[in-house]
Short mmCIF file of C-alpha atoms in Angstrom, two decimals:
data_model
loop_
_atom_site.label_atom_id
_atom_site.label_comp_id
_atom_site.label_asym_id
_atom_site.label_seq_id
_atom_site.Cartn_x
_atom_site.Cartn_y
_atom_site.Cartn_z
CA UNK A 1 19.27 -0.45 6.03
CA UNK A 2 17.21 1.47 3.81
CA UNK A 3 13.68 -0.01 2.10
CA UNK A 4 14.86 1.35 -1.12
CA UNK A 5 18.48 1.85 -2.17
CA UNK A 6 19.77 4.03 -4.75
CA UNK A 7 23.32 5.92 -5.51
CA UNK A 8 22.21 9.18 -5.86
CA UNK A 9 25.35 9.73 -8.60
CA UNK A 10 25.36 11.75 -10.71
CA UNK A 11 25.85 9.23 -13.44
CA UNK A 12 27.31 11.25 -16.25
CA UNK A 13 27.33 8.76 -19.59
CA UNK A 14 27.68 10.21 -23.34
CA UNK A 15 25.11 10.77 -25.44
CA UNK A 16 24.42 7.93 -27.46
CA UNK A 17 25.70 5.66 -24.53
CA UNK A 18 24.09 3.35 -22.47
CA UNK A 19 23.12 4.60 -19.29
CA UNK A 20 22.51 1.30 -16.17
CA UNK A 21 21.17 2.29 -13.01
CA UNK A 22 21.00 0.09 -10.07
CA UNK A 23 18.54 -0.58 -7.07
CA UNK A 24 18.12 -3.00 -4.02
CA UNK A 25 15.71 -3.65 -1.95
CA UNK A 26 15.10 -4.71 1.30
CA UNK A 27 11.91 -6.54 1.41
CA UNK A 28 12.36 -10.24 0.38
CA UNK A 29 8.69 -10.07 -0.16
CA UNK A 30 8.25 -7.36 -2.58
CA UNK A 31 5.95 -8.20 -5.77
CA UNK A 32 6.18 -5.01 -7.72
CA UNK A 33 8.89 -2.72 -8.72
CA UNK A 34 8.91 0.55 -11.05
CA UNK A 35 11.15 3.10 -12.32
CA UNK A 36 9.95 6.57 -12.65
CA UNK A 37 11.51 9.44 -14.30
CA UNK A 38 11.28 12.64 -12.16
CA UNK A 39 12.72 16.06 -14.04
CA UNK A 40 14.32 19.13 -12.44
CA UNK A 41 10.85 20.58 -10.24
CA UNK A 42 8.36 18.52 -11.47
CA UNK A 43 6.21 15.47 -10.48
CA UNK A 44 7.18 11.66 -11.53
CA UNK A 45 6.16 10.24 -13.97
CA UNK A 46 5.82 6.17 -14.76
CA UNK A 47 8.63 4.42 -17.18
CA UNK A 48 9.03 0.86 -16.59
CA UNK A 49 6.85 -1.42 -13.93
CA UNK A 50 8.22 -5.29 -13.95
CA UNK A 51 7.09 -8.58 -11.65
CA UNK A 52 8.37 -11.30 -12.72
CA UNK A 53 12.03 -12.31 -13.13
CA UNK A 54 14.16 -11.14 -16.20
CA UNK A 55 14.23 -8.58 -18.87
CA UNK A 56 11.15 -6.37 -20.03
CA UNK A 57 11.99 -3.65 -22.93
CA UNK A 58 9.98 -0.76 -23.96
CA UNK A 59 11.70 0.93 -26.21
CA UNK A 60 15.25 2.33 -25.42
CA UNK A 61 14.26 0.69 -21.97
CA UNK A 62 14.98 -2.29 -20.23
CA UNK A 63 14.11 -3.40 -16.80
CA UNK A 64 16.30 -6.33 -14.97
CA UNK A 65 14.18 -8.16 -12.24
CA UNK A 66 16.56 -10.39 -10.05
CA UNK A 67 14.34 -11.34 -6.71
CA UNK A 68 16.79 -13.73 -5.50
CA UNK A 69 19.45 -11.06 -5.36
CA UNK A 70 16.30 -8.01 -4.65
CA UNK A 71 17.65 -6.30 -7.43
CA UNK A 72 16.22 -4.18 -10.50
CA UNK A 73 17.62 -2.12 -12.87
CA UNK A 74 17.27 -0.05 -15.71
CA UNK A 75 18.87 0.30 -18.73
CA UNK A 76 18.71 2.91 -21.20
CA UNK A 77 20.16 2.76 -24.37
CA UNK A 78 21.10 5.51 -26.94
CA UNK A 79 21.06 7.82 -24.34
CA UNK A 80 19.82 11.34 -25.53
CA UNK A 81 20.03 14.65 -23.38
CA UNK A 82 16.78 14.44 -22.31
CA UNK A 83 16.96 11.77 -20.42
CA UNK A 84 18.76 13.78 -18.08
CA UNK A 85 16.41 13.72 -15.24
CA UNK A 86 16.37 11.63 -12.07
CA UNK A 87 15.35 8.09 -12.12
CA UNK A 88 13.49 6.93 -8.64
CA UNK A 89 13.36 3.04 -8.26
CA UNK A 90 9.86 2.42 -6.01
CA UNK A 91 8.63 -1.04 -4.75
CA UNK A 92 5.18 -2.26 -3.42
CA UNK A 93 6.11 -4.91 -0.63
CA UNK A 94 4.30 -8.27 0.07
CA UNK A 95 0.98 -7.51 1.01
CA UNK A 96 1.60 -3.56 0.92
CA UNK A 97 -0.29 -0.89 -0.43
CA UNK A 98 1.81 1.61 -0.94
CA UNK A 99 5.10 2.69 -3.32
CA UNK A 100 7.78 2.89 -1.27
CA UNK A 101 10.80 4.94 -3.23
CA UNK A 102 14.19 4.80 -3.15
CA UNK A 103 16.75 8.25 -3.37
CA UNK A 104 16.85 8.43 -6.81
CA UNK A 105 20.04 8.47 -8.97
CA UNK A 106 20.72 11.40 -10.93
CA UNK A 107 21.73 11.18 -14.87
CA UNK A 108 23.10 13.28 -17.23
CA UNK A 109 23.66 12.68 -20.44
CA UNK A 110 26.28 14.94 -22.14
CA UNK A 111 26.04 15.97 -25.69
CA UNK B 1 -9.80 13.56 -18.82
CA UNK B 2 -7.98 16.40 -16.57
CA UNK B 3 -4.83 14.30 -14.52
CA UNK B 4 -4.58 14.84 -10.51
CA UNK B 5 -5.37 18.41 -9.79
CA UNK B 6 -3.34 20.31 -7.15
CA UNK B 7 -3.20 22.96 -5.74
CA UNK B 8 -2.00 25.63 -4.50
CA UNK B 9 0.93 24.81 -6.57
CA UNK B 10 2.80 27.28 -4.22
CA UNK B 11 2.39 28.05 -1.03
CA UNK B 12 4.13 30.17 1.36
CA UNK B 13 3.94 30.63 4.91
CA UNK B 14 5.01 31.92 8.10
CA UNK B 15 6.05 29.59 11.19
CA UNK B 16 3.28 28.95 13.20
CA UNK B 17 0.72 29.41 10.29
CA UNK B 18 -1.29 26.74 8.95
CA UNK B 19 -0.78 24.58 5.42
CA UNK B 20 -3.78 23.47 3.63
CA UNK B 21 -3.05 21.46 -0.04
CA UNK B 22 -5.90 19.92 -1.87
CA UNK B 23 -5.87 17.19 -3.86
CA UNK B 24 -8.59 16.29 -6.50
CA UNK B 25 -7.74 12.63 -7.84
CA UNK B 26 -8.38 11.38 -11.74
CA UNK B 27 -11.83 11.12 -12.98
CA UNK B 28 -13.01 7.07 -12.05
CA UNK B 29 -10.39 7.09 -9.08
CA UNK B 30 -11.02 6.55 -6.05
CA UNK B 31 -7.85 6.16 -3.91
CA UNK B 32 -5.58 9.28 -2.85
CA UNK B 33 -2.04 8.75 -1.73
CA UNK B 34 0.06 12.06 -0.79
CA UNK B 35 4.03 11.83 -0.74
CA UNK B 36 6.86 14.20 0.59
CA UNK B 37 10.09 15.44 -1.47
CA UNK B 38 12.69 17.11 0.10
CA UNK B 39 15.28 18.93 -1.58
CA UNK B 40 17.65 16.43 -3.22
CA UNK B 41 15.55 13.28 -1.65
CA UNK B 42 13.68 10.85 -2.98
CA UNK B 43 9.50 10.84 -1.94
CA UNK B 44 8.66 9.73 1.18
CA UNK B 45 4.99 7.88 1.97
CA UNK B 46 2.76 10.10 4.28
CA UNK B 47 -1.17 8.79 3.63
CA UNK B 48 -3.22 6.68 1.84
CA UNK B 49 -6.99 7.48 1.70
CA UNK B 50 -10.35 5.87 0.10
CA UNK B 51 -13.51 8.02 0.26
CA UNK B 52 -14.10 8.78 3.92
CA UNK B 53 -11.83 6.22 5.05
CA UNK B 54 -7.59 6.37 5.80
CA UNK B 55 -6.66 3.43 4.98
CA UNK B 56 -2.98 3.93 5.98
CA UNK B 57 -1.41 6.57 7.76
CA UNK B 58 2.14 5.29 8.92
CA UNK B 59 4.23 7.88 7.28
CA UNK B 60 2.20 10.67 8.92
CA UNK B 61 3.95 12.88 11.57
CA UNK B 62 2.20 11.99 14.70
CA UNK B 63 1.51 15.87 15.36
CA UNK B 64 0.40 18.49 13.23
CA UNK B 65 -0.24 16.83 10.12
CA UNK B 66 -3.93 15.39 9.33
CA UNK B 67 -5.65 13.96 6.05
CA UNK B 68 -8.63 13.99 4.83
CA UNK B 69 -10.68 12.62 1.54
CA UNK B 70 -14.30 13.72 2.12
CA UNK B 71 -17.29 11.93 0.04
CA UNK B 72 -17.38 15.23 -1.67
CA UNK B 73 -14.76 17.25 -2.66
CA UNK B 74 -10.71 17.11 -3.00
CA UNK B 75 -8.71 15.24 -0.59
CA UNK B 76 -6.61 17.88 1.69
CA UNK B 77 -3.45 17.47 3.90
CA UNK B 78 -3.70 20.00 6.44
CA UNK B 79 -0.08 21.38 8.51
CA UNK B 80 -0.70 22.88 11.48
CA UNK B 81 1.71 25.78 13.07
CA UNK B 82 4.06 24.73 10.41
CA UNK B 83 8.18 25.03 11.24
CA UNK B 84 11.18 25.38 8.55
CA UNK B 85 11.53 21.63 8.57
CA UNK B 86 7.83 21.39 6.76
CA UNK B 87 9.53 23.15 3.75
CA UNK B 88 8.99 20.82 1.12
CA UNK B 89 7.06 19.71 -2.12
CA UNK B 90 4.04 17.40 -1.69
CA UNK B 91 2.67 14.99 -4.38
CA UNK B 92 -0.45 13.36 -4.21
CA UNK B 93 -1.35 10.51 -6.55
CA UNK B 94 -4.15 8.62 -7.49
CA UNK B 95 -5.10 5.04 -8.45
CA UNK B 96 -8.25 3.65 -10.24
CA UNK B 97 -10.09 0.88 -7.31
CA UNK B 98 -8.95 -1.99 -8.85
CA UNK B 99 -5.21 -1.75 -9.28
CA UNK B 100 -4.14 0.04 -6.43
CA UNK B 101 -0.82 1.20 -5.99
CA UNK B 102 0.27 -0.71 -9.34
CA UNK B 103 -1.16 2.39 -11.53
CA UNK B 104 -0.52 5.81 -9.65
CA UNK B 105 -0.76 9.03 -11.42
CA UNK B 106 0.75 11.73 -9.77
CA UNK B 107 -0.03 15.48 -9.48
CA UNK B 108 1.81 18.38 -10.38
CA UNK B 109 2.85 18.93 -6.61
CA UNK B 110 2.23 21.72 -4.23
CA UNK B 111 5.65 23.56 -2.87
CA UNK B 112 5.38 25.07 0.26
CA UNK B 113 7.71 27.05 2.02
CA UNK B 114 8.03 28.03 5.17
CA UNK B 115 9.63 31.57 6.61
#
């Protein structure tokens, strides 16, 4: 079983749609979790970090913290085309000191 | 405020030649993490480094590979009589002290490929 667990897609949604994107995790333990936005041959950058249980928006974002289930997601809404870029899900686990990532899951939005 | 500093930003190289990608963190940070991306994969955990001091090293090959983040100068990941397999783009990222892995920004990358 992997630390990190993506489907790597593609997830093709509309624009204007929302887009959801799904991630487990192994590590009952795990304290921290972050989605990061990675385009086509460049480095990652930071959307979302969440800790606690539940819902945090920024903006057209929401994370979904679930640690009974060690599940987060991400949900973007009025999807534009450029958000099409691939969206890494990356956990710290207990006592860690590291990101560990998942695969990533590739979007595109369609005009 | 310049971000993480890499470079080269490419790099190519024969088999058997040696890899060296430098790594100069954010002004006020002080701890160095370098990642892996293959081709269609997500990034993989090599080393994470303080001044003078690897703090962890467990997703370093255990041959050919070595780290370093000197009291002066850039942090480098050095690849010794590199093969095909070594092909790859490397991120390093830094943290301020105090937060750790919670804030990382990451460079630019450095692609290397190997002939």
């Amino acid at each position: 079983q992997k630390e990190v667990e993506q489907n790597s897609g593609p997830l093709s949604v509309p624009e204007g749609a929302i887009a959801s994107l799904n991630c487990t995790y192994s590590d009952r333990g795990s304290q921290s979790f972050f989605w990061y936005r990675q385009y086509s041959g460049k480095s990652p950058e930071l959307i979302m970090s969440i800790y606690s249980n539940g819902d945090k928006e920024d903006g057209r974002f929401t994370a979904q913290l679930n640690k009974a289930s060690q599940y987060v997601s991400l949900l973007i809404r009025d999807s534009q085309p450029s958000d099409s870029a691939t969206y890494l899900c990356a956990v710290i686990k207990a006592a860690g000191n590291k990101l560990t990532f998942g695969g990533g899951t590739r979007v595109l939005v369609k005009p | 405020n310049a971000g993480v500093m890499q470079n080269p930003r490419h790099l190519v190289r024969r088999r058997g030649q040696e890899a060296r990608l430098r790594c100069s963190p954010m002004k006020g940070h002080s701890h160095v993490y370098w990642y892996r991306q293959l081709p269609e994969e997500g990034l993989k955990f090599m080393v994470y480094l303080q001044k003078e001091n690897i703090i962890d090293e467990s997703g370093m090959p255990k041959e050919r590979f070595s780290a370093e983040f000197p009291k002066e100068g850039p942090s480098i990941l050095r690849i010794q009589q590199v093969v095909r397999g070594d092909s790859a783009a490397y991120f390093c990222a830094s943290s301020p002290t105090t937060s750790g892995a919670n804030v990382l920004t990451f460079g630019a990358g450095s692609r290397l490929t190997v002939l």
